[in-house]
Short mmCIF file of C-alpha atoms in Angstrom, two decimals:
data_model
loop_
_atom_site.label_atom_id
_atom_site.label_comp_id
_atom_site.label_asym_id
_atom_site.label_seq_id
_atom_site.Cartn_x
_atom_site.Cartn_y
_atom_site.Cartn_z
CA UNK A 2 0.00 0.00 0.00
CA UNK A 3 2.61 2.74 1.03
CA UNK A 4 5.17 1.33 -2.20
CA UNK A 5 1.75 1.93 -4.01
CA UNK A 6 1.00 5.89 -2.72
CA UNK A 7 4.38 6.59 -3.63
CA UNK A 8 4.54 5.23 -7.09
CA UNK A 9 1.70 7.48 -7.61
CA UNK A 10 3.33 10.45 -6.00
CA UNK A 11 6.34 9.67 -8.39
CA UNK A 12 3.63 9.69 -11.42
CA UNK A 13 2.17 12.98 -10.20
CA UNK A 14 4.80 14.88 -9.64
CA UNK A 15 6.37 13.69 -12.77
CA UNK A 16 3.30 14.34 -15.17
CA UNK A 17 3.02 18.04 -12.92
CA UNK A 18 6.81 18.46 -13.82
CA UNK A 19 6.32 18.18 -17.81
CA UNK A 20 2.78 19.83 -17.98
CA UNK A 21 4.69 22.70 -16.15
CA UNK A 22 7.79 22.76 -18.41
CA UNK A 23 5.26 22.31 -21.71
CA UNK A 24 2.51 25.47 -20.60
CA UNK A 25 5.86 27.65 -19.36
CA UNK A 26 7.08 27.08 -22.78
CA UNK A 27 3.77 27.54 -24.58
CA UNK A 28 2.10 30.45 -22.95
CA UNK A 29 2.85 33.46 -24.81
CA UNK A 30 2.62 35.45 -22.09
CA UNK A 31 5.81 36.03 -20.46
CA UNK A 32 4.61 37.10 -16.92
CA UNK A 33 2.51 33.81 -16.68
CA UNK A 34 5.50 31.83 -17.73
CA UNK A 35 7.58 33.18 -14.67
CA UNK A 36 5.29 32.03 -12.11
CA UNK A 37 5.20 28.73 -13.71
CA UNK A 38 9.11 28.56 -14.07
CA UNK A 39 9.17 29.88 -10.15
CA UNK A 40 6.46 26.72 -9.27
CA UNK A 41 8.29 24.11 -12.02
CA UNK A 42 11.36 24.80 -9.81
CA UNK A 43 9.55 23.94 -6.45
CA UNK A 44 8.03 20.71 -8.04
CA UNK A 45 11.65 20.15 -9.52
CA UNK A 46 13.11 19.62 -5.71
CA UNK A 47 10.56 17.64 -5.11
CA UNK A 48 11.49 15.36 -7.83
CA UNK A 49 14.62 15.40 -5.91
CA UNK A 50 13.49 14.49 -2.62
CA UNK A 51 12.30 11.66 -4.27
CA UNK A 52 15.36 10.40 -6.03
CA UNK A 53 17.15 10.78 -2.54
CA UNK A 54 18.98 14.00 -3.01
CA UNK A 55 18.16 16.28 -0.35
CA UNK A 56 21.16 18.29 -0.97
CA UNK A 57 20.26 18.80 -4.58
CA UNK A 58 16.50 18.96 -3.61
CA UNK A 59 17.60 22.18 -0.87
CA UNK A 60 19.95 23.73 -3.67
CA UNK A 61 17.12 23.61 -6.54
CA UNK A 62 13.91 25.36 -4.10
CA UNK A 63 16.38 27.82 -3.31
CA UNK A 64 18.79 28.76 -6.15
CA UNK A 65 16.20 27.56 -9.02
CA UNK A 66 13.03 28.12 -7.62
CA UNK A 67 13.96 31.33 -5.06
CA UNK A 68 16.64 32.88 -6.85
CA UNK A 69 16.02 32.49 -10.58
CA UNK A 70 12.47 33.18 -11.23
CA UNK A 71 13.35 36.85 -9.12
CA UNK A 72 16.25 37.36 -11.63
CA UNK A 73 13.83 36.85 -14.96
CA UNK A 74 10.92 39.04 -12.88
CA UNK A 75 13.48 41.79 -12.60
CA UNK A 76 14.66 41.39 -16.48
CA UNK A 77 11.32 41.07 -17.50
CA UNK A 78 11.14 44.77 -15.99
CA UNK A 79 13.83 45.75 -17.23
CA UNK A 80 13.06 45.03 -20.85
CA UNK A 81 9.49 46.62 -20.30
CA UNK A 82 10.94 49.66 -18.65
CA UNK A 83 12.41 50.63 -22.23
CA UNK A 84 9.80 51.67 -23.94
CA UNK A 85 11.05 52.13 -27.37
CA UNK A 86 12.68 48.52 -26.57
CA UNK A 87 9.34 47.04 -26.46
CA UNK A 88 8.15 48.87 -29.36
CA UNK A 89 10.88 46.81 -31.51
CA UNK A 90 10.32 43.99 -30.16
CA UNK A 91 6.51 44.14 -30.68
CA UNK A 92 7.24 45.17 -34.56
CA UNK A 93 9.95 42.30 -34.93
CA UNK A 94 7.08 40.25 -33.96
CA UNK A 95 4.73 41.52 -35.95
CA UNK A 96 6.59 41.98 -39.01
CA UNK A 97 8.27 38.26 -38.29
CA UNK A 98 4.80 37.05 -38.75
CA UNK A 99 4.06 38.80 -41.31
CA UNK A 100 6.64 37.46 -43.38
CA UNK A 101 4.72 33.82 -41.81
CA UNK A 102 1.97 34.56 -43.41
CA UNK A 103 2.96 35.90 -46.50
CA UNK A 104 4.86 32.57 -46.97
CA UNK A 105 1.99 30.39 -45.53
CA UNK A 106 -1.01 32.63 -47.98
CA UNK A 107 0.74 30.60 -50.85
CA UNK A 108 -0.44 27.20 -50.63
CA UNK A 109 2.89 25.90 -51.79
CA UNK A 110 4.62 27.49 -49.19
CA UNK A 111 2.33 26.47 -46.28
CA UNK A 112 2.74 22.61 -47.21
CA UNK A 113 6.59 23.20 -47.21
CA UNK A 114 6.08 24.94 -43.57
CA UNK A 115 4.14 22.29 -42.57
CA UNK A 116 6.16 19.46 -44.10
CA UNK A 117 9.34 21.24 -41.98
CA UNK A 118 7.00 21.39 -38.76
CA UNK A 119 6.58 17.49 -39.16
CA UNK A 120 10.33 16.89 -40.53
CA UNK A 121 11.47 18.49 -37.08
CA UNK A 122 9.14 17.08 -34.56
CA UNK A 123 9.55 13.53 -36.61
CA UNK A 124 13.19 13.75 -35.92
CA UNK A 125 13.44 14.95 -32.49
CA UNK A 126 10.83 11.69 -31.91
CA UNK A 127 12.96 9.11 -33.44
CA UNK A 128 15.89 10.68 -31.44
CA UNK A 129 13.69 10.93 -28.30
CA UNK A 130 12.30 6.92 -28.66
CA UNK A 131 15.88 5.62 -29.58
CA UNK A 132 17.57 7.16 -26.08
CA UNK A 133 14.44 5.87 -24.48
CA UNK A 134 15.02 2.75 -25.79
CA UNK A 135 18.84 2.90 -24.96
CA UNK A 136 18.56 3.68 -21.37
CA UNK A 137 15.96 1.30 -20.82
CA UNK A 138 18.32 -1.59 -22.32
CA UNK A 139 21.25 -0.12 -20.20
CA UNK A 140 22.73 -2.03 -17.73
CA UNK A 141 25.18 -1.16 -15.17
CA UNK A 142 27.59 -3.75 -13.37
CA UNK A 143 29.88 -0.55 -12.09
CA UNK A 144 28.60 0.67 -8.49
CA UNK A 145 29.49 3.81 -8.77
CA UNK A 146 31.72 6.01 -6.55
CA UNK A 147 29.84 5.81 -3.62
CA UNK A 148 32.01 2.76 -2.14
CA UNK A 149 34.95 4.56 -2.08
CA UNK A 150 33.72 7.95 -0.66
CA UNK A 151 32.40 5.60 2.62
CA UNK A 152 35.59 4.38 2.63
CA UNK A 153 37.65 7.40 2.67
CA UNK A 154 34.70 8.96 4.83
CA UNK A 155 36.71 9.20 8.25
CA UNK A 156 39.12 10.99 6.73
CA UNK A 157 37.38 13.60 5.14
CA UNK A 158 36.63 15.25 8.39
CA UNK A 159 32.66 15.54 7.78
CA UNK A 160 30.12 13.38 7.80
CA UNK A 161 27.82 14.04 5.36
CA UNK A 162 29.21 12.31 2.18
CA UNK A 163 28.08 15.03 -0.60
CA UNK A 164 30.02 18.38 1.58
CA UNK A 165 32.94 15.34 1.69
CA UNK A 166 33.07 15.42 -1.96
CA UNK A 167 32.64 18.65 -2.86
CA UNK A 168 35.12 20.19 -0.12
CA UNK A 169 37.34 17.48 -0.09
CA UNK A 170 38.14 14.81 -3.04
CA UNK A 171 36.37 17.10 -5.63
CA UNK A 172 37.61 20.25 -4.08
CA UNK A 173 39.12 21.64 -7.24
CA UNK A 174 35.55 21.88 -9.14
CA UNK A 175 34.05 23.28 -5.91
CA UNK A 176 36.95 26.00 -6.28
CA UNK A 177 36.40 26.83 -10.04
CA UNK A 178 32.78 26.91 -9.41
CA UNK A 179 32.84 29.79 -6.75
CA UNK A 180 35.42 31.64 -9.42
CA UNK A 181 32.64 30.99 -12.23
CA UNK A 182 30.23 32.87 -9.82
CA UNK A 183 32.83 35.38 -9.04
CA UNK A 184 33.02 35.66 -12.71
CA UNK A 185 30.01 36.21 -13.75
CA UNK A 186 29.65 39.00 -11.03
CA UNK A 187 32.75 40.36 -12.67
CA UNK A 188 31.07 40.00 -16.42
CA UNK A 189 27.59 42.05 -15.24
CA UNK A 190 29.16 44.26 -14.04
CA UNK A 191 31.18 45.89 -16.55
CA UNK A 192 27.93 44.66 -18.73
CA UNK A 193 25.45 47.37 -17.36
CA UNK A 194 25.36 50.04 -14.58
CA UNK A 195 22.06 50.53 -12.30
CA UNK A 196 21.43 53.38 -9.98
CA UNK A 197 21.32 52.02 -6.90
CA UNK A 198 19.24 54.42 -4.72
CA UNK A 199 16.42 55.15 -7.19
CA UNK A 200 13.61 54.89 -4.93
CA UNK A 201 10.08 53.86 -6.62
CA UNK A 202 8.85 55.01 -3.32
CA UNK A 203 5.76 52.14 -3.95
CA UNK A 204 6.48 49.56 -1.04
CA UNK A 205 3.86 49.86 1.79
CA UNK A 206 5.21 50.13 5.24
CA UNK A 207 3.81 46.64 5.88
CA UNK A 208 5.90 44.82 3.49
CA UNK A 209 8.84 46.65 5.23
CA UNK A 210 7.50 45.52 8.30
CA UNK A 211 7.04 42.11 7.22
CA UNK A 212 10.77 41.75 5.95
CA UNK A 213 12.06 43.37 8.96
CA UNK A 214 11.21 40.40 10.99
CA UNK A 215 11.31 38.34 7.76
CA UNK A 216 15.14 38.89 7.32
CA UNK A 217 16.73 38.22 10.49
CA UNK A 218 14.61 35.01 10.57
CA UNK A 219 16.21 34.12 7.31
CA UNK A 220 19.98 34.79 7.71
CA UNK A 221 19.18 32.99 11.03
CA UNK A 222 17.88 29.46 8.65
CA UNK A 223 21.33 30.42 6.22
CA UNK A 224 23.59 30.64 9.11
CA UNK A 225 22.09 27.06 10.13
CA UNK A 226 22.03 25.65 6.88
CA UNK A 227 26.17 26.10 6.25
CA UNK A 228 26.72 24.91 9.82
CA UNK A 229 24.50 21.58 9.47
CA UNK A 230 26.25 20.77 6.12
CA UNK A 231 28.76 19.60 7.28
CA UNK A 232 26.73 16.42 9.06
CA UNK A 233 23.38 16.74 6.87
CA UNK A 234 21.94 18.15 3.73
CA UNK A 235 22.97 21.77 3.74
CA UNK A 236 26.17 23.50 2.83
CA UNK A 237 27.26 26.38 1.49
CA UNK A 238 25.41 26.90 -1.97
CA UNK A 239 21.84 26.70 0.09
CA UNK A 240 22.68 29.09 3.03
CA UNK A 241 24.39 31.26 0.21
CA UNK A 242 21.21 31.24 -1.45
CA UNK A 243 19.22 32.03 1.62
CA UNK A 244 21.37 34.57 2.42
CA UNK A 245 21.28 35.88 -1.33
CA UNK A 246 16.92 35.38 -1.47
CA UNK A 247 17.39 37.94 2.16
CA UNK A 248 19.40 40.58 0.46
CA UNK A 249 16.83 40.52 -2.75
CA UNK A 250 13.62 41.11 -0.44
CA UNK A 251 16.15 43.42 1.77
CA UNK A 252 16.14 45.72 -1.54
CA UNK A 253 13.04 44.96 -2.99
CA UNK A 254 11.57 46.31 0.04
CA UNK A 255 13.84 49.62 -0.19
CA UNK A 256 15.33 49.04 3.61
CA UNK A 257 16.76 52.99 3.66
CA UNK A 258 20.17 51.40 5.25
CA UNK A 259 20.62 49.44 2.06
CA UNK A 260 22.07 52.58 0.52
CA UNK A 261 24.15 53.62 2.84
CA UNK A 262 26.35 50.65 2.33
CA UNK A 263 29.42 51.56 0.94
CA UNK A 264 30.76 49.72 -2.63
CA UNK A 265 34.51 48.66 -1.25
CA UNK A 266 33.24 46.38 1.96
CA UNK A 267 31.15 45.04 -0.97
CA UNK A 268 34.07 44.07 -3.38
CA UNK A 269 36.24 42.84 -0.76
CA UNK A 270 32.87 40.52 0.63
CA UNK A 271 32.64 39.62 -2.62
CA UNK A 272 36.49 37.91 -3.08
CA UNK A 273 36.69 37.04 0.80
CA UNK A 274 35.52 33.62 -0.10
CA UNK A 275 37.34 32.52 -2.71
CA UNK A 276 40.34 33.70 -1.69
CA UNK A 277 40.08 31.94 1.90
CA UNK A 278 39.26 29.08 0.00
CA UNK A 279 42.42 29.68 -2.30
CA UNK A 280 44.36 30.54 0.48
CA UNK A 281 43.73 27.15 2.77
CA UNK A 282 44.42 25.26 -0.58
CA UNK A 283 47.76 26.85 -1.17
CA UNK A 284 48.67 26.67 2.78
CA UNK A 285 47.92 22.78 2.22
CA UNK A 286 51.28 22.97 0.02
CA UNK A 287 53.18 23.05 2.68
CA UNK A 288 53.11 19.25 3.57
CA UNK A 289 51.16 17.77 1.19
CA UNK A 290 49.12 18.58 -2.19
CA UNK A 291 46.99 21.66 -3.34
CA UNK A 292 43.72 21.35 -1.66
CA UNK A 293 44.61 18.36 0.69
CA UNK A 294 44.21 18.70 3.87
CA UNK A 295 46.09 17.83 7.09
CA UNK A 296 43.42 15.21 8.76
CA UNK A 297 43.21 16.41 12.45
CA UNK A 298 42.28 19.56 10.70
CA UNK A 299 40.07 18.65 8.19
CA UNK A 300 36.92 19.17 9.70
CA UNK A 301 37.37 22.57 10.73
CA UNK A 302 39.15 23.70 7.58
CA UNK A 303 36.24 23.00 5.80
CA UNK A 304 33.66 24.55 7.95
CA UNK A 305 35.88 27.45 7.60
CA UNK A 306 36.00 27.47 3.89
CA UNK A 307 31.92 27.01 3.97
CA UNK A 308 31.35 30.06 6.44
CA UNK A 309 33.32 31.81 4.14
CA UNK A 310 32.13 31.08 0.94
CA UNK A 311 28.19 31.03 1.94
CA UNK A 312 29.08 34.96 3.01
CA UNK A 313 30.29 35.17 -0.60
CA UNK A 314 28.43 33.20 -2.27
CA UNK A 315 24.76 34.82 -0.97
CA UNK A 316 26.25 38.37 -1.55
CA UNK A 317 27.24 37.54 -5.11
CA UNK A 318 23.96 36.23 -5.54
CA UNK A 319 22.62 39.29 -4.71
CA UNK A 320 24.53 41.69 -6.97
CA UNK A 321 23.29 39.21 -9.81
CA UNK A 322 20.54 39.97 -8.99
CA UNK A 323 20.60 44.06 -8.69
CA UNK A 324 21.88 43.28 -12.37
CA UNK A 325 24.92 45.74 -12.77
CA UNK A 326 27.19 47.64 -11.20
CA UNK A 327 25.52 50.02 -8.88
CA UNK A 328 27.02 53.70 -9.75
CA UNK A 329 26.04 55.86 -6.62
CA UNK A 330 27.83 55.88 -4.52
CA UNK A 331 30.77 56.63 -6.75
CA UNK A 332 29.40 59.15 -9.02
CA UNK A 333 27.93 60.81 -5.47
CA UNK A 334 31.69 60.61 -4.47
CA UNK A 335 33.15 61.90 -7.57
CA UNK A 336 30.47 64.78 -7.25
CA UNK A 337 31.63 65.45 -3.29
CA UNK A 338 35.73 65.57 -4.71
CA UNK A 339 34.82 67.83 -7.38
CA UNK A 340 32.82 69.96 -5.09
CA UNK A 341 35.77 70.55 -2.36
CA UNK B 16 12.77 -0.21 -11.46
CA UNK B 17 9.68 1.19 -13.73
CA UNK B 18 9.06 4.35 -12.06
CA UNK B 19 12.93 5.01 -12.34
CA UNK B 20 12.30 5.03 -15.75
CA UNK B 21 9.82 7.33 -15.91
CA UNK B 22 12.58 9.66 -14.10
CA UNK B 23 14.82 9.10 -17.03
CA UNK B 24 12.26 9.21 -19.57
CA UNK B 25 10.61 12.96 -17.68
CA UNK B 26 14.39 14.22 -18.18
CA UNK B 27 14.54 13.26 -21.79
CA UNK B 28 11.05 14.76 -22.49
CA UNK B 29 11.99 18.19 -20.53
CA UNK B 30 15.71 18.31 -22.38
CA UNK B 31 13.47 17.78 -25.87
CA UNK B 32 10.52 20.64 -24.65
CA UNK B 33 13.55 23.19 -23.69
CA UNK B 34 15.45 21.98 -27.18
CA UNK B 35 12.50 22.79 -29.25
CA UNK B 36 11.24 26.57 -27.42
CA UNK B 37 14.58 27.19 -27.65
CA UNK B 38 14.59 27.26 -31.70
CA UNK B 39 10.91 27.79 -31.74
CA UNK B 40 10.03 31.29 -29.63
CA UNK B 41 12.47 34.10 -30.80
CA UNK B 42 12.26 35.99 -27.33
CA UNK B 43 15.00 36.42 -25.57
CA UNK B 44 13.59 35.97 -22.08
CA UNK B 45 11.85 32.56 -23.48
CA UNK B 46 15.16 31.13 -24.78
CA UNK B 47 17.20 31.77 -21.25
CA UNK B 48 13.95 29.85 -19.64
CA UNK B 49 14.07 27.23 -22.98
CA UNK B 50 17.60 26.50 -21.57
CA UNK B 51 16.55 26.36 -17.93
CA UNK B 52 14.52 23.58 -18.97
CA UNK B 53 16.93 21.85 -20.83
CA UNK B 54 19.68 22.01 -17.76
CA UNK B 55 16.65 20.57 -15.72
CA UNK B 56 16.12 18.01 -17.86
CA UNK B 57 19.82 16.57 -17.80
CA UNK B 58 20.14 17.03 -14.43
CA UNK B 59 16.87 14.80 -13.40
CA UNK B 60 18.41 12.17 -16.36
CA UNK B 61 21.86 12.06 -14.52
CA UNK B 62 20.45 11.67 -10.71
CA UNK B 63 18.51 9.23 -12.31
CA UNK B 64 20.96 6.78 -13.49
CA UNK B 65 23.01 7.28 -10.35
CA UNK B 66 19.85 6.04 -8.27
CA UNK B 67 20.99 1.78 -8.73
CA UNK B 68 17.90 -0.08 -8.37
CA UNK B 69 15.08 1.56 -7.53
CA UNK B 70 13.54 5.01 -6.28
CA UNK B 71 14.89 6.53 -2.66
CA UNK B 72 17.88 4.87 -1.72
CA UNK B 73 20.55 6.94 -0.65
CA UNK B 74 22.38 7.29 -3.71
CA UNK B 75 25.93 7.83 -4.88
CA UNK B 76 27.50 11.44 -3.12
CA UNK B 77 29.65 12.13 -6.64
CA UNK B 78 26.76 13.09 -9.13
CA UNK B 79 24.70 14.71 -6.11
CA UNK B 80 27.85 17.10 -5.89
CA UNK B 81 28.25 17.37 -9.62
CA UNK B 82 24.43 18.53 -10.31
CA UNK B 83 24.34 20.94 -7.61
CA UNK B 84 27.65 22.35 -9.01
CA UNK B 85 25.55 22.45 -12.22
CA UNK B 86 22.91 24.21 -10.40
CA UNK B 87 24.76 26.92 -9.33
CA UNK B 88 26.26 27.47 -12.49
CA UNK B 89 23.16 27.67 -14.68
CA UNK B 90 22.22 30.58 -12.61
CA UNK B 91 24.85 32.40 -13.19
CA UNK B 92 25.10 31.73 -16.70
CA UNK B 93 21.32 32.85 -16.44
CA UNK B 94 21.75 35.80 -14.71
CA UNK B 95 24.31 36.62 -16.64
CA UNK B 96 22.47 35.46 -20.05
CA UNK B 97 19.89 37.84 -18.89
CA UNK B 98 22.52 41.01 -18.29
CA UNK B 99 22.96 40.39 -21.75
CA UNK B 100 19.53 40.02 -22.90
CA UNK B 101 19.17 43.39 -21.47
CA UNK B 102 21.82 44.81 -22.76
CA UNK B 103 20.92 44.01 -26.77
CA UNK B 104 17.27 45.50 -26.26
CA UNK B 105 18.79 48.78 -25.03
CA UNK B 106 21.45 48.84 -27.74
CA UNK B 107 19.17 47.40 -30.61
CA UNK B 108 15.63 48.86 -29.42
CA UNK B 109 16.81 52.16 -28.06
CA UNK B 110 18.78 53.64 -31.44
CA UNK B 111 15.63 54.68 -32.17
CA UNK B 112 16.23 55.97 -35.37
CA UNK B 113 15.81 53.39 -38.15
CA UNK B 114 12.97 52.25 -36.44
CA UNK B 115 10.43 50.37 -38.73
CA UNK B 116 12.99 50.70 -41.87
CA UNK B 117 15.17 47.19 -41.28
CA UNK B 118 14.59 45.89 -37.75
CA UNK B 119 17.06 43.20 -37.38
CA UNK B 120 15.50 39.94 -37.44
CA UNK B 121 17.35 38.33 -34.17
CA UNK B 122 14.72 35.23 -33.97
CA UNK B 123 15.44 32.36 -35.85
#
């Protein structure tokens, strides 16, 4: 009976997962398709509760579902705050289907767009029904790498086996990946400028209430989350995201502090993880390899890197998120120099 | 065993859905999301065939590491995919002056 309500979990949330994915795909409406994104992402981690990856299932309700569908809502305003912007974009449209229906009046040319409609979904079916076909043939006699992570378990210094992999044996791609995020910080910024303190002046005192409380509450659950990974699901990517999903209601909200905060503790936040993390790997060189730890010290070496990079990692989230490099503060400052 | 399947098979459909919006719609904002889908799709594929036997057993550490390292680099290849997205509509849409004459046709 339960192996039964399960299986039919498992067939609900898959079927939910794809009619998601196919109506975010198909509704023209671009608003509408957020949301469902934002809710495909929550039934996404619940896909991965179910295939036994909590850590995954933690990192895709808050990076994927929290942390995305906020980034396309702001873009999405973005690209509607320019005006003429839209105005293209509505005539490429129009004048795109135009050119549709000129070719698809002649009869000749609507059988050839049909005949290509049916060439490409014929294809991408055979391709689909052959991989099916393929992985349901597939057999594997290798266990995977699990056995030898429990072996080499003890010494990792942390219990749970996923923050043993990804601070520990695989600590190189855990490395690279905090650079790509630095990275792509780096690549926004000197992609587009925003004004920082432009107030809309629109957000009722009770939503600044609300996140008032709201906040605290949340850096509280981040804080938690980095500090349990290294015994449970958690780690540094979730609390950074927790931390990161804070700072976007912290602004969306227009806390008056928020400008106040000067743009060099920012930059130097923003490279404080990666470079502790550098830094402990390159200190490892002393006796041993890049990135290997001493064993006594293992533990608390990598608790150290994850405090660390969760601070990072949730405040580069954040400037993702503002979506350029705010300009404030230093055009304020270059005002005030030329002033005295 | 079955219902494992239907993992596999749900990330091959989603990789397909994401690989045909992403040709089909031309705007920007739908292709970033068109690829979303897509990175979802692999990633439920790839937990899938780690899972050995059947659904909820703890499952091997390595690919749960490598997928949420995947995770949190789709968003910033999203975030900054969207920068960019941005970016082009100010630079294309706000020249403003040869609107209507030759918009450039940036949807395949």
């Amino acid at each position: 009976m339960n192996s039964l309500s399960l299986t039919l979990f498992d067939c609900v949330v898959l079927v939910t997962l794809l009619g998601l994915a196919w109506q975010l795909l198909a509704t023209p409406d671009l608003f509408k398709a957020m949301v469902l994104f934002m809710s495909f992402g929550l039934v996404m981690a619940l896909a991965w509760v179910r295939l036994a990856a909590p850590d995954v299932a933690l990192a895709e309700a808050a990076l994927g579902a929290g942390l995305t569908g906020p980034l396309f809502l702001s873009a999405l305003h973005r690209l509607r705050g320019t005006r003429k912007g839209e105005r293209r974009q509505q005539l490429d449209s129009i004048e795109h289907r135009g050119k549709i229906e000129k070719v698809t009046q002649r009869t000749s040319g609507r059988i050839i767009y049909l005949l290509l409609r049916i060439l490409f979904a014929g294809l991408l079916l055979t391709l689909l029904v052959h991989l099916a076909t393929i992985l349901l043939h597939v057999e594997y006699e290798n266990p995977g790498l699990g056995v030898f992570v429990a072996e080499q378990q003890e010494e990792s210094g942390v219990i749970s086996p996923v923050t043993a992999v990804l601070l520990n044996f695989r600590g190189y791609d855990t490395l690279l990946e905090i650079m790509v995020l630095f990275v792509a910080v780096v690549a926004v910024w000197s992609l587009a400028t925003v004004r920082f303190s432009e107030k809309s002046g629109q957000v009722s005192p009770i939503q600044q209430g609300v996140v008032r409380i709201l906040a605290p509450l949340m850096i509280l659950v981040a804080v938690s989350l980095i500090w349990q990974g290294t015994h449970l699901a958690g780690g540094a990517f979730q609390g950074g995201a927790v931390l990161a999903a804070a700072g976007v209601l912290m602004m969306v909200s227009e806390l008056p502090w928020l400008r106040l905060i000067p743009s060099l503790p920012v930059r130097l936040m923003l490279v404080f993880g990666p470079l502790v993390f550098l830094g402990l790997g390159v200190s490892c060189l002393a006796d041993g390899r890049f990135l290997e730890y001493p064993g006594e010290l293992a533990g608390f070496l990598i608790l150290l890197i994850e405090l660390a990079c969760g601070l990072s990692i949730g405040l580069t989230l954040a400037c993702l998120f503002v979506g350029g490099r705010p300009v404030d503060d230093l055009v304020d400052r270059g005002q005030l120099e030329e002033g005295s | 065993m079955t219902v494992l399947f239907a993992y596999k098979l749900g990330g091959l459909c989603l990789f397909f859905m994401g690989f045909t919006a992403l040709i089909l719609r031309s705007h920007p904002l739908k292709k970033i999301m068109a690829v979303n889908v897509m990175a979802a799709g692999v990633f439920l594929l790839f937990i899938a065939m780690a899972c050995h036997g059947r659904v909820g057993v703890a499952i091997d550490p390595v690919p749960q590491a490598m997928v949420l390292t995947g995770i949190v680099v789709s968003v910033s290849v999203t975030a900054l995919a969207l920068v960019l997205a941005c970016r082009i509509q100010e630079t294309s849409g706000g020249a403003g002056s040869s609107e209507g004459e030759h918009p450039p046709q940036g949807d395949s």
